[in-house]
Amino acid sequence: MTEKEARFSKIVNQYSEQLYWKARQIVIRHEDADDVVQNAFLKAWSRFDDFRGDANIYTWIYRITVNEAIDFLRRKHEQVSPDGEMRIADNQFADDYFDGNETQKLLYEAMETLPEAQRATFSLRYFDDMPYSEISKILGTTEGGLKANYHLAVKKIKEFFQQKN
């Protein structure tokens, strides 16, 4: 094993679980999150020589993972209804890896109805309590746009919960 391979292997071992859960918050399904993280690590490996060290290595791979998750959602256009909303699969939470309580399940169902930009913004802000300035760097958009996306996401999630009660 080369020195580069050993360094990268250490990064994979150190961060794969954290990145998996971030991807899972965005794409929801276990299998999809696995694919996203695998693709993120492949992209990171292909660009590993270009990493300048300006940022923390985790921040760099985190950004790749979040962007890969968003790209994954965009590629799933066959599950997007004519109004642009994501459809919820009947068996979405029927996997061996999801054992959250009912409220958590409803939150993820609500998140899946959001357009990808709102879902990513909500996930980064709500779960990671990330400031808009950081989210702006990751998603490459303005803070004002992010605030609007977050506000709309929260409104839609509240409406989803009200409809379920």
Tab-separated table of N, CA and C in Angstrom:
chain	number	residue	atom	x	y	z
A	1	MET	N	0.855	-1.174	0.000
A	1	MET	CA	0.000	0.000	0.000
A	1	MET	C	0.902	1.238	0.000
A	2	THR	N	0.590	2.166	-0.885
A	2	THR	CA	1.370	3.398	-0.960
A	2	THR	C	1.016	4.315	0.208
A	3	GLU	N	1.831	5.331	0.405
A	3	GLU	CA	1.559	6.297	1.471
A	3	GLU	C	0.227	7.019	1.224
A	4	LYS	N	-0.042	7.371	-0.031
A	4	LYS	CA	-1.298	8.032	-0.391
A	4	LYS	C	-2.479	7.129	-0.066
A	5	GLU	N	-2.391	5.859	-0.438
A	5	GLU	CA	-3.474	4.917	-0.159
A	5	GLU	C	-3.689	4.750	1.345
A	6	ALA	N	-2.614	4.706	2.094
A	6	ALA	CA	-2.720	4.564	3.553
A	6	ALA	C	-3.388	5.791	4.174
A	7	ARG	N	-3.009	6.981	3.716
A	7	ARG	CA	-3.631	8.215	4.228
A	7	ARG	C	-5.121	8.242	3.902
A	8	PHE	N	-5.448	7.877	2.667
A	8	PHE	CA	-6.854	7.915	2.267
A	8	PHE	C	-7.661	6.850	3.010
A	9	SER	N	-7.085	5.680	3.198
A	9	SER	CA	-7.758	4.618	3.941
A	9	SER	C	-8.074	5.076	5.366
A	10	LYS	N	-7.158	5.797	5.966
A	10	LYS	CA	-7.380	6.330	7.311
A	10	LYS	C	-8.556	7.308	7.312
A	11	ILE	N	-8.635	8.153	6.281
A	11	ILE	CA	-9.739	9.114	6.158
A	11	ILE	C	-11.071	8.374	6.020
A	12	VAL	N	-11.093	7.351	5.179
A	12	VAL	CA	-12.319	6.565	4.987
A	12	VAL	C	-12.750	5.947	6.311
A	13	ASN	N	-11.813	5.324	7.012
A	13	ASN	CA	-12.135	4.689	8.296
A	13	ASN	C	-12.604	5.699	9.334
A	14	GLN	N	-12.003	6.872	9.331
A	14	GLN	CA	-12.310	7.874	10.344
A	14	GLN	C	-13.659	8.564	10.109
A	15	TYR	N	-14.027	8.791	8.849
A	15	TYR	CA	-15.182	9.645	8.574
A	15	TYR	C	-16.369	8.958	7.899
A	16	SER	N	-16.255	7.710	7.519
A	16	SER	CA	-17.330	7.101	6.736
A	16	SER	C	-18.662	7.056	7.483
A	17	GLU	N	-18.650	6.782	8.774
A	17	GLU	CA	-19.917	6.715	9.506
A	17	GLU	C	-20.588	8.083	9.593
A	18	GLN	N	-19.818	9.126	9.911
A	18	GLN	CA	-20.384	10.472	9.994
A	18	GLN	C	-20.956	10.894	8.634
A	19	LEU	N	-20.225	10.598	7.580
A	19	LEU	CA	-20.679	10.990	6.246
A	19	LEU	C	-21.905	10.190	5.825
A	20	TYR	N	-21.959	8.931	6.225
A	20	TYR	CA	-23.128	8.108	5.938
A	20	TYR	C	-24.376	8.741	6.549
A	21	TRP	N	-24.285	9.134	7.818
A	21	TRP	CA	-25.475	9.687	8.482
A	21	TRP	C	-25.873	11.042	7.902
A	22	LYS	N	-24.900	11.827	7.452
A	22	LYS	CA	-25.247	13.091	6.794
A	22	LYS	C	-25.955	12.790	5.478
A	23	ALA	N	-25.428	11.872	4.698
A	23	ALA	CA	-26.078	11.499	3.438
A	23	ALA	C	-27.466	10.930	3.707
A	24	ARG	N	-27.603	10.139	4.750
A	24	ARG	CA	-28.892	9.513	5.090
A	24	ARG	C	-29.934	10.573	5.427
A	25	GLN	N	-29.510	11.647	6.096
A	25	GLN	CA	-30.449	12.720	6.412
A	25	GLN	C	-30.969	13.389	5.140
A	26	ILE	N	-30.161	13.420	4.107
A	26	ILE	CA	-30.562	14.097	2.877
A	26	ILE	C	-31.332	13.167	1.943
A	27	VAL	N	-30.816	11.956	1.724
A	27	VAL	CA	-31.449	11.061	0.747
A	27	VAL	C	-32.425	10.086	1.388
A	28	ILE	N	-32.397	9.977	2.698
A	28	ILE	CA	-33.317	9.213	3.540
A	28	ILE	C	-33.053	7.699	3.527
A	29	ARG	N	-33.035	7.063	2.390
A	29	ARG	CA	-32.931	5.596	2.323
A	29	ARG	C	-31.500	5.116	2.563
A	30	HIS	N	-31.386	3.989	3.275
A	30	HIS	CA	-30.084	3.395	3.593
A	30	HIS	C	-29.263	3.105	2.338
A	31	GLU	N	-29.876	2.415	1.384
A	31	GLU	CA	-29.150	2.026	0.175
A	31	GLU	C	-28.654	3.252	-0.593
A	32	ASP	N	-29.481	4.272	-0.651
A	32	ASP	CA	-29.102	5.498	-1.348
A	32	ASP	C	-27.952	6.196	-0.631
A	33	ALA	N	-28.003	6.233	0.686
A	33	ALA	CA	-26.926	6.863	1.461
A	33	ALA	C	-25.609	6.118	1.249
A	34	ASP	N	-25.676	4.791	1.224
A	34	ASP	CA	-24.464	4.010	0.948
A	34	ASP	C	-23.875	4.374	-0.407
A	35	ASP	N	-24.735	4.467	-1.418
A	35	ASP	CA	-24.276	4.831	-2.763
A	35	ASP	C	-23.659	6.222	-2.781
A	36	VAL	N	-24.311	7.153	-2.108
A	36	VAL	CA	-23.819	8.531	-2.066
A	36	VAL	C	-22.433	8.596	-1.436
A	37	VAL	N	-22.260	7.930	-0.305
A	37	VAL	CA	-20.963	7.970	0.386
A	37	VAL	C	-19.890	7.291	-0.458
A	38	GLN	N	-20.238	6.182	-1.077
A	38	GLN	CA	-19.265	5.503	-1.934
A	38	GLN	C	-18.842	6.420	-3.083
A	39	ASN	N	-19.809	7.058	-3.720
A	39	ASN	CA	-19.488	7.988	-4.816
A	39	ASN	C	-18.682	9.181	-4.318
A	40	ALA	N	-18.993	9.663	-3.133
A	40	ALA	CA	-18.241	10.791	-2.572
A	40	ALA	C	-16.784	10.401	-2.339
A	41	PHE	N	-16.561	9.214	-1.795
A	41	PHE	CA	-15.185	8.774	-1.575
A	41	PHE	C	-14.455	8.547	-2.899
A	42	LEU	N	-15.164	8.051	-3.904
A	42	LEU	CA	-14.528	7.897	-5.219
A	42	LEU	C	-14.114	9.250	-5.791
A	43	LYS	N	-14.995	10.232	-5.662
A	43	LYS	CA	-14.653	11.579	-6.134
A	43	LYS	C	-13.496	12.158	-5.330
A	44	ALA	N	-13.529	11.951	-4.019
A	44	ALA	CA	-12.447	12.462	-3.177
A	44	ALA	C	-11.120	11.797	-3.554
A	45	TRP	N	-11.153	10.501	-3.811
A	45	TRP	CA	-9.928	9.798	-4.196
A	45	TRP	C	-9.377	10.352	-5.512
A	46	SER	N	-10.272	10.584	-6.459
A	46	SER	CA	-9.817	11.078	-7.762
A	46	SER	C	-9.265	12.498	-7.671
A	47	ARG	N	-9.669	13.238	-6.647
A	47	ARG	CA	-9.209	14.621	-6.465
A	47	ARG	C	-8.244	14.769	-5.283
A	48	PHE	N	-7.832	13.656	-4.709
A	48	PHE	CA	-7.028	13.685	-3.493
A	48	PHE	C	-5.720	14.451	-3.683
A	49	ASP	N	-5.112	14.307	-4.840
A	49	ASP	CA	-3.859	15.019	-5.111
A	49	ASP	C	-4.066	16.524	-5.220
A	50	ASP	N	-5.305	16.935	-5.527
A	50	ASP	CA	-5.613	18.359	-5.668
A	50	ASP	C	-5.926	19.035	-4.336
A	51	PHE	N	-6.137	18.240	-3.284
A	51	PHE	CA	-6.468	18.819	-1.978
A	51	PHE	C	-5.275	19.634	-1.479
A	52	ARG	N	-5.506	20.923	-1.308
A	52	ARG	CA	-4.427	21.850	-0.953
A	52	ARG	C	-4.237	21.994	0.550
A	53	GLY	N	-5.202	21.586	1.319
A	53	GLY	CA	-5.075	21.734	2.755
A	53	GLY	C	-5.555	23.079	3.263
A	54	ASP	N	-6.200	23.875	2.383
A	54	ASP	CA	-6.745	25.165	2.821
A	54	ASP	C	-7.842	24.964	3.872
A	55	ALA	N	-8.556	23.880	3.719
A	55	ALA	CA	-9.633	23.559	4.646
A	55	ALA	C	-9.277	22.263	5.369
A	56	ASN	N	-10.007	21.976	6.411
A	56	ASN	CA	-9.883	20.718	7.113
A	56	ASN	C	-10.293	19.603	6.152
A	57	ILE	N	-9.635	18.455	6.206
A	57	ILE	CA	-9.943	17.340	5.304
A	57	ILE	C	-11.391	16.889	5.472
A	58	TYR	N	-11.908	16.912	6.714
A	58	TYR	CA	-13.299	16.522	6.932
A	58	TYR	C	-14.247	17.507	6.254
A	59	THR	N	-13.963	18.792	6.348
A	59	THR	CA	-14.804	19.797	5.699
A	59	THR	C	-14.831	19.566	4.196
A	60	TRP	N	-13.682	19.253	3.632
A	60	TRP	CA	-13.573	19.008	2.188
A	60	TRP	C	-14.399	17.799	1.772
A	61	ILE	N	-14.268	16.686	2.462
A	61	ILE	CA	-14.999	15.463	2.097
A	61	ILE	C	-16.480	15.598	2.449
A	62	TYR	N	-16.800	16.359	3.488
A	62	TYR	CA	-18.188	16.625	3.868
A	62	TYR	C	-18.888	17.369	2.734
A	63	ARG	N	-18.223	18.389	2.202
A	63	ARG	CA	-18.779	19.169	1.104
A	63	ARG	C	-19.020	18.275	-0.118
A	64	ILE	N	-18.076	17.414	-0.420
A	64	ILE	CA	-18.236	16.488	-1.541
A	64	ILE	C	-19.445	15.587	-1.304
A	65	THR	N	-19.593	15.090	-0.081
A	65	THR	CA	-20.703	14.186	0.248
A	65	THR	C	-22.051	14.882	0.135
A	66	VAL	N	-22.161	16.082	0.675
A	66	VAL	CA	-23.429	16.828	0.598
A	66	VAL	C	-23.783	17.112	-0.859
A	67	ASN	N	-22.807	17.556	-1.629
A	67	ASN	CA	-23.073	17.830	-3.045
A	67	ASN	C	-23.437	16.560	-3.806
A	68	GLU	N	-22.808	15.458	-3.467
A	68	GLU	CA	-23.145	14.176	-4.095
A	68	GLU	C	-24.576	13.770	-3.738
A	69	ALA	N	-24.987	14.002	-2.484
A	69	ALA	CA	-26.357	13.683	-2.066
A	69	ALA	C	-27.368	14.530	-2.837
A	70	ILE	N	-27.070	15.798	-3.017
A	70	ILE	CA	-27.962	16.673	-3.775
A	70	ILE	C	-28.019	16.239	-5.238
A	71	ASP	N	-26.866	15.917	-5.807
A	71	ASP	CA	-26.832	15.424	-7.186
A	71	ASP	C	-27.616	14.127	-7.321
A	72	PHE	N	-27.515	13.264	-6.314
A	72	PHE	CA	-28.261	12.010	-6.322
A	72	PHE	C	-29.761	12.281	-6.389
A	73	LEU	N	-30.222	13.238	-5.588
A	73	LEU	CA	-31.647	13.582	-5.608
A	73	LEU	C	-32.065	14.106	-6.978
A	74	ARG	N	-31.209	14.903	-7.580
A	74	ARG	CA	-31.526	15.440	-8.911
A	74	ARG	C	-31.593	14.340	-9.955
A	75	ARG	N	-30.721	13.345	-9.829
A	75	ARG	CA	-30.711	12.240	-10.794
A	75	ARG	C	-31.933	11.344	-10.658
A	76	LYS	N	-32.584	11.383	-9.506
A	76	LYS	CA	-33.766	10.551	-9.296
A	76	LYS	C	-35.022	11.222	-9.860
A	77	HIS	N	-34.868	11.871	-10.979
A	77	HIS	CA	-35.983	12.635	-11.560
A	77	HIS	C	-37.191	11.770	-11.854
A	78	GLU	N	-37.022	10.463	-12.007
A	78	GLU	CA	-38.168	9.602	-12.282
A	78	GLU	C	-39.104	9.520	-11.096
A	79	GLN	N	-38.665	9.923	-9.911
A	79	GLN	CA	-39.536	9.911	-8.740
A	79	GLN	C	-40.114	11.285	-8.437
A	80	VAL	N	-39.880	12.232	-9.325
A	80	VAL	CA	-40.400	13.576	-9.100
A	80	VAL	C	-41.744	13.704	-9.821
A	81	SER	N	-42.721	14.156	-9.089
A	81	SER	CA	-44.049	14.324	-9.656
A	81	SER	C	-44.079	15.587	-10.526
A	82	PRO	N	-45.134	15.781	-11.330
A	82	PRO	CA	-45.211	16.965	-12.190
A	82	PRO	C	-45.113	18.293	-11.442
A	83	ASP	N	-45.495	18.319	-10.161
A	83	ASP	CA	-45.427	19.572	-9.408
A	83	ASP	C	-44.062	19.790	-8.753
A	84	GLY	N	-43.103	18.896	-9.029
A	84	GLY	CA	-41.754	19.071	-8.512
A	84	GLY	C	-41.519	18.503	-7.133
A	85	GLU	N	-42.524	17.887	-6.545
A	85	GLU	CA	-42.383	17.321	-5.207
A	85	GLU	C	-41.885	15.877	-5.317
A	86	MET	N	-41.086	15.462	-4.358
A	86	MET	CA	-40.609	14.087	-4.329
A	86	MET	C	-41.747	13.186	-3.864
A	87	ARG	N	-41.914	12.025	-4.519
A	87	ARG	CA	-42.916	11.062	-4.082
A	87	ARG	C	-42.345	10.206	-2.971
A	88	ILE	N	-43.181	9.843	-2.039
A	88	ILE	CA	-42.759	8.984	-0.949
A	88	ILE	C	-43.082	7.546	-1.336
A	89	ALA	N	-42.074	6.714	-1.344
A	89	ALA	CA	-42.291	5.304	-1.643
A	89	ALA	C	-43.001	4.658	-0.459
A	90	ASP	N	-43.908	3.717	-0.768
A	90	ASP	CA	-44.656	3.056	0.293
A	90	ASP	C	-43.751	2.328	1.273
A	91	ASN	N	-42.666	1.769	0.760
A	91	ASN	CA	-41.774	0.994	1.615
A	91	ASN	C	-40.538	1.785	2.016
A	92	GLN	N	-40.635	3.099	2.001
A	92	GLN	CA	-39.474	3.958	2.255
A	92	GLN	C	-38.751	3.600	3.541
A	93	PHE	N	-39.479	3.306	4.584
A	93	PHE	CA	-38.855	3.074	5.875
A	93	PHE	C	-38.868	1.607	6.258
A	94	ALA	N	-39.188	0.756	5.312
A	94	ALA	CA	-39.212	-0.672	5.582
A	94	ALA	C	-37.834	-1.265	5.335
A	95	ASP	N	-36.872	-0.850	6.133
A	95	ASP	CA	-35.553	-1.456	6.032
A	95	ASP	C	-35.045	-1.789	7.420
A	96	ASP	N	-34.065	-2.646	7.467
A	96	ASP	CA	-33.542	-3.127	8.740
A	96	ASP	C	-32.728	-2.074	9.473
A	97	TYR	N	-32.408	-0.971	8.811
A	97	TYR	CA	-31.499	0.007	9.382
A	97	TYR	C	-32.216	1.191	10.011
A	98	PHE	N	-33.514	1.309	9.807
A	98	PHE	CA	-34.245	2.442	10.347
A	98	PHE	C	-35.044	1.979	11.544
A	99	ASP	N	-34.687	2.471	12.711
A	99	ASP	CA	-35.449	2.100	13.894
A	99	ASP	C	-35.768	3.316	14.752
A	100	GLY	N	-36.045	4.434	14.083
A	100	GLY	CA	-36.410	5.645	14.796
A	100	GLY	C	-37.841	5.581	15.272
A	101	ASN	N	-38.204	6.517	16.122
A	101	ASN	CA	-39.564	6.539	16.619
A	101	ASN	C	-40.504	7.129	15.556
A	102	GLU	N	-41.774	7.147	15.827
A	102	GLU	CA	-42.781	7.584	14.856
A	102	GLU	C	-42.598	9.042	14.443
A	103	THR	N	-42.252	9.899	15.377
A	103	THR	CA	-42.048	11.313	15.044
A	103	THR	C	-40.868	11.486	14.100
A	104	GLN	N	-39.805	10.770	14.370
A	104	GLN	CA	-38.637	10.831	13.491
A	104	GLN	C	-38.987	10.299	12.100
A	105	LYS	N	-39.753	9.240	12.062
A	105	LYS	CA	-40.186	8.682	10.779
A	105	LYS	C	-41.012	9.719	10.010
A	106	LEU	N	-41.919	10.383	10.700
A	106	LEU	CA	-42.733	11.412	10.051
A	106	LEU	C	-41.879	12.584	9.572
A	107	LEU	N	-40.867	12.956	10.354
A	107	LEU	CA	-39.981	14.037	9.930
A	107	LEU	C	-39.282	13.664	8.626
A	108	TYR	N	-38.770	12.448	8.550
A	108	TYR	CA	-38.094	12.027	7.325
A	108	TYR	C	-39.073	11.924	6.150
A	109	GLU	N	-40.287	11.487	6.416
A	109	GLU	CA	-41.296	11.466	5.358
A	109	GLU	C	-41.585	12.890	4.877
A	110	ALA	N	-41.696	13.805	5.808
A	110	ALA	CA	-41.936	15.208	5.457
A	110	ALA	C	-40.770	15.762	4.658
A	111	MET	N	-39.549	15.444	5.082
A	111	MET	CA	-38.370	15.927	4.364
A	111	MET	C	-38.328	15.403	2.941
A	112	GLU	N	-38.806	14.193	2.749
A	112	GLU	CA	-38.757	13.616	1.409
A	112	GLU	C	-39.701	14.327	0.442
A	113	THR	N	-40.681	15.033	0.971
A	113	THR	CA	-41.589	15.770	0.092
A	113	THR	C	-40.986	17.090	-0.381
A	114	LEU	N	-39.878	17.496	0.232
A	114	LEU	CA	-39.253	18.779	-0.103
A	114	LEU	C	-38.426	18.682	-1.384
A	115	PRO	N	-38.380	19.766	-2.155
A	115	PRO	CA	-37.433	19.822	-3.280
A	115	PRO	C	-36.008	19.710	-2.737
A	116	GLU	N	-35.078	19.242	-3.576
A	116	GLU	CA	-33.733	18.929	-3.080
A	116	GLU	C	-33.015	20.113	-2.421
A	117	ALA	N	-33.162	21.311	-2.937
A	117	ALA	CA	-32.477	22.467	-2.341
A	117	ALA	C	-33.015	22.752	-0.935
A	118	GLN	N	-34.328	22.658	-0.761
A	118	GLN	CA	-34.915	22.873	0.557
A	118	GLN	C	-34.529	21.746	1.504
A	119	ARG	N	-34.515	20.526	1.007
A	119	ARG	CA	-34.157	19.390	1.854
A	119	ARG	C	-32.712	19.510	2.340
A	120	ALA	N	-31.804	19.835	1.445
A	120	ALA	CA	-30.397	19.961	1.831
A	120	ALA	C	-30.211	21.105	2.829
A	121	THR	N	-30.834	22.243	2.552
A	121	THR	CA	-30.721	23.390	3.456
A	121	THR	C	-31.281	23.047	4.826
A	122	PHE	N	-32.454	22.442	4.849
A	122	PHE	CA	-33.077	22.068	6.115
A	122	PHE	C	-32.185	21.098	6.880
A	123	SER	N	-31.678	20.087	6.210
A	123	SER	CA	-30.844	19.085	6.862
A	123	SER	C	-29.598	19.699	7.486
A	124	LEU	N	-28.912	20.538	6.734
A	124	LEU	CA	-27.682	21.143	7.241
A	124	LEU	C	-27.958	22.105	8.401
A	125	ARG	N	-29.046	22.831	8.300
A	125	ARG	CA	-29.381	23.817	9.341
A	125	ARG	C	-29.983	23.146	10.578
A	126	TYR	N	-30.944	22.260	10.371
A	126	TYR	CA	-31.674	21.658	11.484
A	126	TYR	C	-30.832	20.618	12.222
A	127	PHE	N	-30.266	19.665	11.500
A	127	PHE	CA	-29.541	18.575	12.141
A	127	PHE	C	-28.139	18.984	12.588
A	128	ASP	N	-27.466	19.808	11.796
A	128	ASP	CA	-26.083	20.174	12.105
A	128	ASP	C	-25.962	21.556	12.724
A	129	ASP	N	-27.065	22.291	12.806
A	129	ASP	CA	-27.062	23.651	13.345
A	129	ASP	C	-25.966	24.497	12.691
A	130	MET	N	-25.825	24.285	11.384
A	130	MET	CA	-24.778	24.960	10.630
A	130	MET	C	-25.208	26.379	10.293
A	131	PRO	N	-24.319	27.345	10.453
A	131	PRO	CA	-24.673	28.723	10.095
A	131	PRO	C	-24.877	28.860	8.578
A	132	TYR	N	-25.711	29.811	8.205
A	132	TYR	CA	-26.004	30.024	6.781
A	132	TYR	C	-24.736	30.304	5.977
A	133	SER	N	-23.762	30.971	6.579
A	133	SER	CA	-22.522	31.274	5.852
A	133	SER	C	-21.800	29.991	5.448
A	134	GLU	N	-21.803	28.979	6.320
A	134	GLU	CA	-21.171	27.690	5.992
A	134	GLU	C	-21.979	26.948	4.939
A	135	ILE	N	-23.294	26.937	5.100
A	135	ILE	CA	-24.154	26.256	4.134
A	135	ILE	C	-23.980	26.893	2.757
A	136	SER	N	-23.848	28.197	2.741
A	136	SER	CA	-23.648	28.929	1.493
A	136	SER	C	-22.393	28.447	0.770
A	137	LYS	N	-21.325	28.210	1.516
A	137	LYS	CA	-20.089	27.713	0.912
A	137	LYS	C	-20.257	26.301	0.370
A	138	ILE	N	-20.964	25.477	1.096
A	138	ILE	CA	-21.147	24.079	0.687
A	138	ILE	C	-22.044	23.981	-0.544
A	139	LEU	N	-23.160	24.709	-0.515
A	139	LEU	CA	-24.134	24.587	-1.597
A	139	LEU	C	-23.911	25.587	-2.728
A	140	GLY	N	-23.028	26.558	-2.500
A	140	GLY	CA	-22.719	27.527	-3.546
A	140	GLY	C	-23.886	28.427	-3.896
A	141	THR	N	-24.579	28.909	-2.881
A	141	THR	CA	-25.719	29.794	-3.100
A	141	THR	C	-25.682	30.921	-2.057
A	142	THR	N	-26.572	31.880	-2.215
A	142	THR	CA	-26.560	33.033	-1.319
A	142	THR	C	-27.211	32.704	0.027
A	143	GLU	N	-26.813	33.450	1.043
A	143	GLU	CA	-27.412	33.263	2.357
A	143	GLU	C	-28.904	33.616	2.341
A	144	GLY	N	-29.266	34.638	1.585
A	144	GLY	CA	-30.680	35.016	1.481
A	144	GLY	C	-31.515	33.897	0.879
A	145	GLY	N	-31.000	33.279	-0.156
A	145	GLY	CA	-31.695	32.149	-0.777
A	145	GLY	C	-31.822	30.976	0.169
A	146	LEU	N	-30.780	30.743	0.965
A	146	LEU	CA	-30.801	29.661	1.938
A	146	LEU	C	-31.838	29.917	3.026
A	147	LYS	N	-31.907	31.149	3.479
A	147	LYS	CA	-32.888	31.492	4.512
A	147	LYS	C	-34.305	31.286	3.985
A	148	ALA	N	-34.525	31.666	2.744
A	148	ALA	CA	-35.842	31.454	2.133
A	148	ALA	C	-36.133	29.957	2.011
A	149	ASN	N	-35.139	29.175	1.561
A	149	ASN	CA	-35.326	27.727	1.450
A	149	ASN	C	-35.637	27.096	2.796
A	150	TYR	N	-34.912	27.517	3.827
A	150	TYR	CA	-35.130	26.957	5.158
A	150	TYR	C	-36.526	27.314	5.670
A	151	HIS	N	-36.907	28.576	5.497
A	151	HIS	CA	-38.235	29.022	5.941
A	151	HIS	C	-39.332	28.217	5.240
A	152	LEU	N	-39.209	28.047	3.929
A	152	LEU	CA	-40.199	27.274	3.176
A	152	LEU	C	-40.210	25.809	3.608
A	153	ALA	N	-39.028	25.255	3.857
A	153	ALA	CA	-38.950	23.861	4.288
A	153	ALA	C	-39.652	23.671	5.632
A	154	VAL	N	-39.386	24.555	6.571
A	154	VAL	CA	-40.017	24.464	7.896
A	154	VAL	C	-41.533	24.582	7.757
A	155	LYS	N	-41.981	25.508	6.929
A	155	LYS	CA	-43.426	25.697	6.717
A	155	LYS	C	-44.056	24.429	6.147
A	156	LYS	N	-43.412	23.832	5.152
A	156	LYS	CA	-43.951	22.609	4.534
A	156	LYS	C	-43.935	21.434	5.505
A	157	ILE	N	-42.895	21.348	6.323
A	157	ILE	CA	-42.823	20.261	7.308
A	157	ILE	C	-43.909	20.429	8.362
A	158	LYS	N	-44.139	21.665	8.819
A	158	LYS	CA	-45.216	21.917	9.780
A	158	LYS	C	-46.563	21.538	9.180
A	159	GLU	N	-46.786	21.914	7.932
A	159	GLU	CA	-48.040	21.564	7.256
A	159	GLU	C	-48.189	20.053	7.142
A	160	PHE	N	-47.107	19.365	6.847
A	160	PHE	CA	-47.130	17.902	6.741
A	160	PHE	C	-47.563	17.292	8.074
A	161	PHE	N	-46.970	17.771	9.178
A	161	PHE	CA	-47.323	17.261	10.494
A	161	PHE	C	-48.776	17.580	10.848
A	162	GLN	N	-49.246	18.774	10.491
A	162	GLN	CA	-50.639	19.132	10.769
A	162	GLN	C	-51.605	18.240	10.017
A	163	GLN	N	-51.260	17.888	8.794
A	163	GLN	CA	-52.113	16.981	8.013
A	163	GLN	C	-52.137	15.569	8.608
A	164	LYS	N	-51.040	15.169	9.221
A	164	LYS	CA	-50.961	13.818	9.797
A	164	LYS	C	-51.681	13.708	11.132
A	165	ASN	N	-51.889	14.848	11.810
A	165	ASN	CA	-52.565	14.819	13.118
A	165	ASN	C	-54.028	14.956	13.006
